[in-house]
Each structure stands twice: as structure tokens, then as C-alpha cells.
Coordinates of C-alpha atoms and ligand atoms in Angstrom, one line a residue:
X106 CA -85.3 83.1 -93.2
X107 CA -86.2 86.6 -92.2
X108 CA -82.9 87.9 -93.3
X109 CA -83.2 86.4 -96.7
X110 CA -86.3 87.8 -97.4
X111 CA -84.8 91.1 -96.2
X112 CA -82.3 90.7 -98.3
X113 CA -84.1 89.9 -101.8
X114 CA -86.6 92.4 -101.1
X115 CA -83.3 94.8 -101.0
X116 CA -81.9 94.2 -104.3
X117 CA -85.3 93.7 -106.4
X118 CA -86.1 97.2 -104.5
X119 CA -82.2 98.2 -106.7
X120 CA -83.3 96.3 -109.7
X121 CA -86.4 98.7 -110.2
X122 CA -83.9 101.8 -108.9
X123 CA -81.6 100.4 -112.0
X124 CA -84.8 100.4 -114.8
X125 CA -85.6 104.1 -113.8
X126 CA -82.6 105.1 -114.6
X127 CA -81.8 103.7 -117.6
X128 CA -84.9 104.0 -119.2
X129 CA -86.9 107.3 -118.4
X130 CA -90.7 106.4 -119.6
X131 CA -90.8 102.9 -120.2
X132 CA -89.9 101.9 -116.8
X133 CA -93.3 102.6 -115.9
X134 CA -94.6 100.8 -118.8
X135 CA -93.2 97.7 -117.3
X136 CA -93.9 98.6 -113.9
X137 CA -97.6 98.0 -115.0
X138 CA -97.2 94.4 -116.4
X139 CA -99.1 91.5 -114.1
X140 CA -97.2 90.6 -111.4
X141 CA -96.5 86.8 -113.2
X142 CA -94.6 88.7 -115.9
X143 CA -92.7 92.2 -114.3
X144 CA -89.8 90.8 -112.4
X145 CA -88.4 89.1 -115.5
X146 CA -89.5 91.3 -118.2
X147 CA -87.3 94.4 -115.8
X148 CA -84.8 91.3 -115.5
X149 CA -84.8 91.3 -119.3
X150 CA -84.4 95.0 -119.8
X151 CA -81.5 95.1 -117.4
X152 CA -79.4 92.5 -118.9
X153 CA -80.0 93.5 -122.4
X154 CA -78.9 97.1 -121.5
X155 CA -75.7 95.5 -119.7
X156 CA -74.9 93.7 -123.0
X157 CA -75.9 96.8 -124.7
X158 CA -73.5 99.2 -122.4
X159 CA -70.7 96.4 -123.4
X160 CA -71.3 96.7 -127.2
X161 CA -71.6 100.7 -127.0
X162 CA -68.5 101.1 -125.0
X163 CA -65.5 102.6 -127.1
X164 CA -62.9 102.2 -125.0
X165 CA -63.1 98.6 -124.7
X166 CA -60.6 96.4 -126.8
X167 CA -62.2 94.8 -129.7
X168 CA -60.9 91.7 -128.1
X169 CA -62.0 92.2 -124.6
X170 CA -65.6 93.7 -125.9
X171 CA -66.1 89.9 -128.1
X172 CA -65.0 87.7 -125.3
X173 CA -68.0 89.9 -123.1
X174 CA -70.1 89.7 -125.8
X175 CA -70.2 86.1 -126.6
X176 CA -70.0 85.1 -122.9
X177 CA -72.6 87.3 -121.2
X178 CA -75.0 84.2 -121.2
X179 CA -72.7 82.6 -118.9
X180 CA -71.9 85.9 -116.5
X181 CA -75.6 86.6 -115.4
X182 CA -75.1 83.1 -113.6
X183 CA -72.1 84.1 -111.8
X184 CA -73.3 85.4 -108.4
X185 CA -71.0 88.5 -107.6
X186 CA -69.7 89.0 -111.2
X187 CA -69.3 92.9 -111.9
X188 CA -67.4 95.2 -114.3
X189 CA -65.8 98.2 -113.7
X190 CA -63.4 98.7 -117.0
X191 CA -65.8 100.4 -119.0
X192 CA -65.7 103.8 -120.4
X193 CA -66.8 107.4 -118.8
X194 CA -70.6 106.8 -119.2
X195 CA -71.9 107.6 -115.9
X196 CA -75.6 106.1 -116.2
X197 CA -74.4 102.7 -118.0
X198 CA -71.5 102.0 -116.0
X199 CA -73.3 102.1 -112.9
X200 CA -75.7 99.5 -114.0
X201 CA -72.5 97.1 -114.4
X202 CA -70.1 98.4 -111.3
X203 CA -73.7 97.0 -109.9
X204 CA -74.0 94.2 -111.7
X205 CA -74.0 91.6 -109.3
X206 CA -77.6 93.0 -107.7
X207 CA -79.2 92.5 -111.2
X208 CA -77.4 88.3 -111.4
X209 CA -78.8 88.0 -107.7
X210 CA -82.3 89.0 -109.1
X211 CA -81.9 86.9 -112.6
X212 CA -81.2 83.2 -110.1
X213 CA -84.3 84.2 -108.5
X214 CA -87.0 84.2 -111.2
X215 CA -88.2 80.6 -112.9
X216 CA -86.0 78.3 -114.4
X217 CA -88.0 79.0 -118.0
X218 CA -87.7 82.7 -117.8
X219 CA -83.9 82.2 -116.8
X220 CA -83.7 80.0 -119.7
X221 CA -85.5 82.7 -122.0
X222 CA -83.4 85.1 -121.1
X223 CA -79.9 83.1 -121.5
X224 CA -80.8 82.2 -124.7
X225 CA -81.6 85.2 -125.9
X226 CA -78.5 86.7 -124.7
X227 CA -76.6 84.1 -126.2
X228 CA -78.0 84.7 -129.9
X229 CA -78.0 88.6 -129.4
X230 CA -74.3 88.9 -127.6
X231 CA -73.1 86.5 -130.7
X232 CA -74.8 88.5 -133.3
X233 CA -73.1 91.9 -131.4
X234 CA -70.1 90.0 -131.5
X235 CA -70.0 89.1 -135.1
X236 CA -71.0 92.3 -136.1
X237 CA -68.5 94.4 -134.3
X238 CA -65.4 92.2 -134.8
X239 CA -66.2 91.6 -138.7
X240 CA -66.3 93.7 -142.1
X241 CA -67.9 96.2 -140.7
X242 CA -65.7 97.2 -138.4
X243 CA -64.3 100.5 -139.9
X244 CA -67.3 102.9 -138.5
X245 CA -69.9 100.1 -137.7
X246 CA -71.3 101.2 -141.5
X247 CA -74.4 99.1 -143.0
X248 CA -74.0 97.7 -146.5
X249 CA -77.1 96.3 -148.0
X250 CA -80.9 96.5 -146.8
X251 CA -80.0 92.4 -145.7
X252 CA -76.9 93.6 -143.3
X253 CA -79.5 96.2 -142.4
X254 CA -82.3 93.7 -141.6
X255 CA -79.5 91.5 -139.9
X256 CA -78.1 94.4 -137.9
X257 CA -81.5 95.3 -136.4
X258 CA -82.8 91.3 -136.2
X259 CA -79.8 91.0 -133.4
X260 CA -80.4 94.3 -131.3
X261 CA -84.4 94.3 -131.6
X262 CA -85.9 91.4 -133.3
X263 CA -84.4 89.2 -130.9
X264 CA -86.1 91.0 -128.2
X265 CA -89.4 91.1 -129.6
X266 CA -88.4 87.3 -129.7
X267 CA -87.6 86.7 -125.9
X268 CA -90.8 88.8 -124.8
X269 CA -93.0 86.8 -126.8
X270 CA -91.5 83.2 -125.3
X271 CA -91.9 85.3 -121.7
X272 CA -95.0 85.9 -122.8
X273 CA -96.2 82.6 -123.3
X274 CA -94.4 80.9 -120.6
X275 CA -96.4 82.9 -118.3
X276 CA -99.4 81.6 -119.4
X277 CA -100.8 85.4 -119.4
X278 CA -100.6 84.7 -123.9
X279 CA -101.2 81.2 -126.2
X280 CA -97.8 79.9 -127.3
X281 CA -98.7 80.8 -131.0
X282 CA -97.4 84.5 -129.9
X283 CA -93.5 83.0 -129.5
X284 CA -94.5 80.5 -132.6
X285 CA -94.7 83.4 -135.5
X286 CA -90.8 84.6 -135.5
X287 CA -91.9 86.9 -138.1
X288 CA -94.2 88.6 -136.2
X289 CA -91.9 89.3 -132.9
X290 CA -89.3 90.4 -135.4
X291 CA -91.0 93.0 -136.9
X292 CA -92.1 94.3 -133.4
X293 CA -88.5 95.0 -132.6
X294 CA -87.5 96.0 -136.5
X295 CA -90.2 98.8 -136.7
X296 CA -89.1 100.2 -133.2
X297 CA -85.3 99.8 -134.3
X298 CA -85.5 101.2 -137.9
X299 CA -87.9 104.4 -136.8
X300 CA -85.1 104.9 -134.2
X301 CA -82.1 104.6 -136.6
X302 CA -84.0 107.3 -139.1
X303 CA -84.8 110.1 -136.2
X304 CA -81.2 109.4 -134.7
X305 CA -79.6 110.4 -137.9
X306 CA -77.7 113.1 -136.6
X307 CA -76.8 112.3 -133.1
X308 CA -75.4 109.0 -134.8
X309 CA -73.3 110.8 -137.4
X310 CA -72.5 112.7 -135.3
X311 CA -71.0 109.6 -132.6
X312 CA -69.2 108.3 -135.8
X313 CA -72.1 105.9 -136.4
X314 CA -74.2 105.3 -138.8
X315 CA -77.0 102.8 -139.5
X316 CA -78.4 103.7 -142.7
X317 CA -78.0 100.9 -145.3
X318 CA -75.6 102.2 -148.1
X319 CA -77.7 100.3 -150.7
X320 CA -80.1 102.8 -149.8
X321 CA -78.4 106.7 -149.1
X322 CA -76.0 105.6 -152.1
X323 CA -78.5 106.5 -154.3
X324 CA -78.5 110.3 -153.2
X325 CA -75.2 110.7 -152.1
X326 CA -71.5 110.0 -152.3
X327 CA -70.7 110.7 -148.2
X328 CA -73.5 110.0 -145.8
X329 CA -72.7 113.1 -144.1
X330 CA -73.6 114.9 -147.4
X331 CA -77.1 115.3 -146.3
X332 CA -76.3 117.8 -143.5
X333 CA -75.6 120.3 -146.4
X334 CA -78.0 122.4 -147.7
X335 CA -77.3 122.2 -151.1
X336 CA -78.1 118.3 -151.1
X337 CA -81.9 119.4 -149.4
X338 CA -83.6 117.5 -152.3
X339 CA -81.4 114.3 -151.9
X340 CA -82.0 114.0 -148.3
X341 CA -85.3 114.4 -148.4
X342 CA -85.5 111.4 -151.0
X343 CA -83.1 109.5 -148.9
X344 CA -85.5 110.1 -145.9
X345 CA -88.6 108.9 -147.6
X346 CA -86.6 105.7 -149.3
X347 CA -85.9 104.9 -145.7
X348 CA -89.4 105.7 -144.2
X349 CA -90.6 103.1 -147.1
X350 CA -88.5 100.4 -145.6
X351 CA -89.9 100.7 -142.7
X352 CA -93.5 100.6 -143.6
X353 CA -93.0 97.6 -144.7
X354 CA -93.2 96.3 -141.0
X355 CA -96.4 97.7 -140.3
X356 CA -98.6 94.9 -141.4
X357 CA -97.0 92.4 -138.9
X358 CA -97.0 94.9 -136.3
X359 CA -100.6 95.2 -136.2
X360 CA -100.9 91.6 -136.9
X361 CA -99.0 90.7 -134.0
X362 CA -101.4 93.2 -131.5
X363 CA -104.1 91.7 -132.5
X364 CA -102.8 88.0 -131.0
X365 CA -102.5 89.5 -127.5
X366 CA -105.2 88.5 -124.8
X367 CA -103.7 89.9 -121.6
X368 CA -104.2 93.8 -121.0
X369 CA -101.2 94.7 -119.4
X370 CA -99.0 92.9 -121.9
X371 CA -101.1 94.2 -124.7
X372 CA -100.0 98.5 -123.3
X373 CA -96.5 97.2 -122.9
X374 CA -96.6 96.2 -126.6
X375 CA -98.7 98.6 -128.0
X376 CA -97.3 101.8 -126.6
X377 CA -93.7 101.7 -128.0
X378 CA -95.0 100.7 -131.5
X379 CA -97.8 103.7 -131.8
X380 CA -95.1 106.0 -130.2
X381 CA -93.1 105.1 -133.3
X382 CA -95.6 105.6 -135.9
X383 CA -96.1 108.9 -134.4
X384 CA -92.2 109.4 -134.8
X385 CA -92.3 108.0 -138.3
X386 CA -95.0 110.5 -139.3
X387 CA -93.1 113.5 -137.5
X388 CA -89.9 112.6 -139.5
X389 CA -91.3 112.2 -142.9
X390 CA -90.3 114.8 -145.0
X391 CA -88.8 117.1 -142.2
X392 CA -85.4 118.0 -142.8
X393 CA -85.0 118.9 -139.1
X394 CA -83.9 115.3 -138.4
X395 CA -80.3 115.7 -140.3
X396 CA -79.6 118.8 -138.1
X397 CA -80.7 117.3 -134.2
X398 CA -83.0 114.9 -133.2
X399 CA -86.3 115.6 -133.0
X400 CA -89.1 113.8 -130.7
X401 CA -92.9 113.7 -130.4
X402 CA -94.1 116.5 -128.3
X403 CA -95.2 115.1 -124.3
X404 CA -98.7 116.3 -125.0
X405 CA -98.9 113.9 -127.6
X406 CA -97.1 111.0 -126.2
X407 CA -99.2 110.9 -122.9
X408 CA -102.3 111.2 -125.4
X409 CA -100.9 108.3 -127.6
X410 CA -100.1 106.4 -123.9
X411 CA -103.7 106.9 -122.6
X412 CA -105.4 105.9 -126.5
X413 CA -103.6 102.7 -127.0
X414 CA -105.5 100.3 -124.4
X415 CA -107.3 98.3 -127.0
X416 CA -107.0 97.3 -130.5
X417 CA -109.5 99.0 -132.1
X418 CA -107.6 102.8 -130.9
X419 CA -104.3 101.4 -131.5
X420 CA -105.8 100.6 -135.4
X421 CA -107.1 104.5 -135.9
X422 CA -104.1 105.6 -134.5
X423 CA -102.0 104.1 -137.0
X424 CA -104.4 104.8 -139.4
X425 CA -104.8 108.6 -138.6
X426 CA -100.4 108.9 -138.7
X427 CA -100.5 107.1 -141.9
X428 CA -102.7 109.3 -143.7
X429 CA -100.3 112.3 -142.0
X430 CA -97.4 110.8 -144.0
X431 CA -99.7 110.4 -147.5
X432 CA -100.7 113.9 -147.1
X433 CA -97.0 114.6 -147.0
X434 CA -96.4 112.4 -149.7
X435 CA -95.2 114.5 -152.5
X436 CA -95.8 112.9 -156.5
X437 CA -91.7 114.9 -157.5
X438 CA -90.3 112.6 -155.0
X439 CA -88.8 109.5 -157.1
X440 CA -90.4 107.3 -153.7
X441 CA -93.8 108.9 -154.3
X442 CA -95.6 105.6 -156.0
X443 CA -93.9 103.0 -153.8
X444 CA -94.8 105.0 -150.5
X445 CA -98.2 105.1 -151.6
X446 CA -98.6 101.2 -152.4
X447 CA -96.6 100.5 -149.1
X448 CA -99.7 103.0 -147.7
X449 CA -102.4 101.1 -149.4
X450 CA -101.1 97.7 -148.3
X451 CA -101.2 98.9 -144.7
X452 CA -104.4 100.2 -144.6
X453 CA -105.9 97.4 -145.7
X454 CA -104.1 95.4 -143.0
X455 CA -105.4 97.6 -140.3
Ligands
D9A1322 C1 -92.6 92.3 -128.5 O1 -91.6 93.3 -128.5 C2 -91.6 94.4 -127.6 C3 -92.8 94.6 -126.8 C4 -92.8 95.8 -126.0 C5 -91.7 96.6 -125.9 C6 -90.5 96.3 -126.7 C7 -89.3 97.3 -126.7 O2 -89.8 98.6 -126.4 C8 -88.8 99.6 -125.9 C9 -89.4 100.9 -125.9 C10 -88.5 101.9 -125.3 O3 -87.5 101.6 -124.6 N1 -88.7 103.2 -125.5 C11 -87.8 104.3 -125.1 C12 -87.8 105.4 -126.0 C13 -86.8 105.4 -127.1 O4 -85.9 104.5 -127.0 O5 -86.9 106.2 -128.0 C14 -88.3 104.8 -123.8 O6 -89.5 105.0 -123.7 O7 -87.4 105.1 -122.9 C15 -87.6 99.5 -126.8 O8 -87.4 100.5 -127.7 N2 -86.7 98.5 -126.7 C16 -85.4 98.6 -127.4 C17 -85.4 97.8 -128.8 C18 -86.3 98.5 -129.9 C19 -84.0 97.8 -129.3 C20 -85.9 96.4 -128.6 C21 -87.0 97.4 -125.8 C22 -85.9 97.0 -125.0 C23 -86.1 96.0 -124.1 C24 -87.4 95.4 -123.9 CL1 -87.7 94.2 -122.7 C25 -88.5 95.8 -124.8 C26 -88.2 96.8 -125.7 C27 -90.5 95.2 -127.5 O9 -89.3 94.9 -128.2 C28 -89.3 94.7 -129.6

């Protein structure tokens, strides 16, 4: 008995070891969550960054990376399963050399967390799957703003998806949080898409890019076109087309705050999401992103961290960052109106 308990305490001690190393701030975000809800929301985070190491990992066959993909649900039941084929990242491979310390973990926590989780996986590893095996294989390039939508549904909105059923099988939130799909989407979309626009370069610069062609197509023939400074003016329309669509999330994001009851799941949802409207504000307008990736200063970050405890702060942050990117707003940009409506519909949602 003793031994066991030894034992467990060992690898949940690894799990935790495991989130501070793959995610740098938000580990301690999660740290903070009640104790009915931290052991499977790390669990979560693990296994969706060991599916996510699987999908990032070039020197995979496409073969070999679908069959992981699309049966990932299946290996975080297999005690002892690990994988040591992947590629030369040193922080992500360790998390699945390790792999079987995370599965012990995941067989410990409730049936109905398991069974959020596994599903979860399931939909996202599939949606990975399809999207890395079919037409967009050639440099994992985005079509239309509905492959965009798509694209970010299976990598974020399906997390924002699993939280909320956590959420709401812990009893610490009503069910009606996991009921509104909408709502948990656009809590993974907003984060996902604010992402996508400050990792511009770093992206191209991997081989990838995420912008929707529907959208940079209007300002320029080869996405990398905007690095030059001759195209300034495009890029800088491009930038605030794709600032518009994500503005568009706003609404729901704030809508979807304002359901939570619990404090400690409220910070862990609140924090990322005013962190990105800071971001979003930052890379309005600034050319800087399509040279290196820019990020919010720490001064303001640990202010934003230590503001966002209730509603009420979290709505005159967003308001005070969406006033920043109307003041930047300028009436020659071709996006000038729209941005302003898509500001006038969120301010009167928050
Ligand atoms: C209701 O939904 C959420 C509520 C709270 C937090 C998140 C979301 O926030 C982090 C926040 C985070 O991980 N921040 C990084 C900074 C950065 O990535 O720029 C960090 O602070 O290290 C994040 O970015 N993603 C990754 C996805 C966006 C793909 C889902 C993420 C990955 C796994 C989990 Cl369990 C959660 C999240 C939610 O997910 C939508």
C-alpha cells in the first residue's frame, strides 16, 4: 500500500516537472486551479502537447504521423507505451521518451475526466490527421477563412471544448459552460488566431504558414511578399484584415467569462485571453511582426496577470486594448470601416 502511494506520488511529482517544461508561464496558471480540477486539467495539457509534438514533428512519415494521430486516444490507455522516433527537439521528445509517467497519471484520475480527455483526443488527433495527410499537404498552407476556422477549431477550439466538459464535471461550473460549443470555441479561436498573426515570421520562416489565402491574396501574390519593404503598405492591410477576423471572437469571449462561478477556473480562463488582447493591440499596425516575433513586455503581462481576477477588470481591460487598436485605426486603410464596426460591436458586448 505504502509503496503504491510512493509510487504515484513519484510520477504526479514528474507530471508537474513535465508541465514546467513545456509551458514556461502557464504552468503556474494551472498549478493554481482547485484541487478537484488541477490533476486532469495538467493531464490535459500533457497529452495534448504529446499529440501536438506528434503533429509538429517533420521527420516522421506522413504515414507513421496519421496512424499516431488517429490512435493517440487509444495509447494514453496503454500503461508503459512510449516513443522515441521522433525528431531532434529536445524539450518535446522528452515528454514522449517519458510518456508512460504521463499514461500512469491519466488511469489514475476519474473515469469522466478520462473519458473527457479520450474523446477530445480522438476528435483533435482525427482533425490533425485529416488535415496533415489531405490537400493541404504541400506546406500545411490555409485556403479559405472556413479551412482557417476549421484548422484552428481542431488545435484550440476543441480545447476550449474539453476544459469546459472538465469544467462542469467537476461540479466547480453549471453544465451550461460545456453546453454553448460556440462559446468554448471561440475561447480557443481568439488565443489560436492572435497567435497565428504575431507568429508570422517565425512560421514562414519554419515553412509554415497559417494565414488564410482568401485573406493575404488580396495584398499579395507570395505570402513571403510582405517581408519586403516595398510591399509596407500591403502588409500592413493584410495585418489589419487579419486582426478584423479575429475581433470577431471577442464577443463570445467575454460572454463566455462571464458564465464562470469558480475563482480559480475563472484566472485560468481569463488570463490567456486578456494576455491576447494585449498581443492583438501590440501587433496592430506594427510592421515589426513580419521581421521577428514580438511579445508583450513582462511588466505588463504580470500587471495584466494580477488585473484579471474578476469580471468587471477583465471587461476594462479589453476595453482599454480596444480603444489602443481604434486609435491606431487609420481611415487610408481599405479595413478602416469594418475594424471600426467590429470595435463598436464589441464594446457594446463588454
Ligand atoms: C476554455 O479554454 C481555455 C481556458 C484556459 C486556457 C486555455 C488555453 O490557454 C493556453 C495559454 C498558454 O499556453 N499560453 C502560453 C503562451 C503562448 O502560447 O503564447 C504560455 O503562457 O506558455 C493556450 O494557449 N493553449 C493552447 C491553445 C490556444 C492551442 C488551446 C491551451 C492549451 C492547453 C490547455 Cl489545457 C489550455 C490552453 C483554454 O483553451 C482554449
Amino acid at each position: 500500500r505504502l509503496q503504491q502511494t510512493l509510487a504515484s506520488d513519484a510520477s504526479k511529482k514528474r507530471c508537474y516537472e513535465f508541465l514546467n517544461m513545456t509551458s514556461r508561464s502557464f504552468a503556474s496558471v494551472i498549478k493554481e486551479l482547485d484541487d478537484e480540477l488541477r490533476d486532469a486539467v495538467c493531464l490535459f495539457y500533457l497529452v495534448l502537447r504529446g499529440l501536438d509534438t506528434i503533429e509538429d514533428d517533420m521527420t516522421l512519415d506522413l504515414d507513421r504521423k496519421v496512424e499516431l494521430l488517429r490512435s493517440f486516444d487509444q495509447i494514453i490507455y496503454k500503461k508503459g507505451w512510449t516513443f522515441n522516433e521522433n525528431g531532434p527537439n529536445e524539450k518535446d521528445r522528452a515528454l514522449l521518451v517519458h510518456f508512460d509517467v504521463i499514461i500512469d497519471e491519466f488511469l489514475r484520475l476519474k473515469p469522466e475526466y478520462q473519458s473527457v480527455i479520450a474523446n477530445i483526443t480522438k476528435l483533435m488527433g482525427n482533425g490533425m490527421a485529416d488535415y496533415a495527410s489531405g490537400e493541404h499537404r504541400e506546406n500545411t498552407s490555409v485556403a479559405t477563412i472556413k479551412d482557417f476556422d476549421l484548422y484552428c477549431h481542431y488545435v484550440a477550439g476543441l480545447v476550449g471544448y474539453g476544459l469546459s466538459d472538465l469544467f462542469a464535471a467537476s461540479g466547480l461550473e453549471s453544465e451550461e459552460i460545456a453546453k454553448d460549443k460556440a462559446l468554448s470555441n471561440s475561447m480557443g479561436l481568439f488565443l489560436q488566431k492572435t497567435n497565428i498573426i504575431r507568429d508570422y515570421r517565425e512560421d514562414l520562416d519554419d515553412g509554415r504558414q497559417f494565414w488564410p489565402r482568401e485573406i493575404w491574396g488580396k495584398y499579395a501574390d507570395k505570402f513571403s511578399d510582405f517581408t519586403k519593404p516595398e510591399n509596407k503598405l500591403k502588409a500592413q492591410y493584410c495585418l489589419s484584415n487579419m486582426v478584423l477576423n479575429v475581433l470577431d471572437d471577442v464577443p463570445q469571449v467575454l460572454t463566455y467569462l462571464s458564465k464562470l462561478r469558480n475563482q480559480s477556473v475563472f484566472n485560468f480562463c481569463a488570463i490567456p485571453q486578456v494576455m491576447a488582447i494585449s498581443t492583438l493591440a501590440l501587433v496592430f499596425n506594427n510592421l515589426d511582426i513580419f521581421h521577428h516575433n514580438i511579445k508583450i513586455r513582462k511588466g505588463e503581462a504580470v500587471k495584466l496577470i494580477l488585473d484579471s481576477t474578476d469580471m468587471d477588470n477583465v471587461v476594462s481591460i479589453f476595453r482599454h486594448y480596444v480603444f489602443e487598436i481604434s486609435r491606431k485605426n487609420e481611415a487610408t486603410d481599405p479595413n478602416f470601416m469594418e475594424i471600426s464596426m467590429a470595435i463598436g460591436r464589441v464594446s457594446v458586448s463588454c
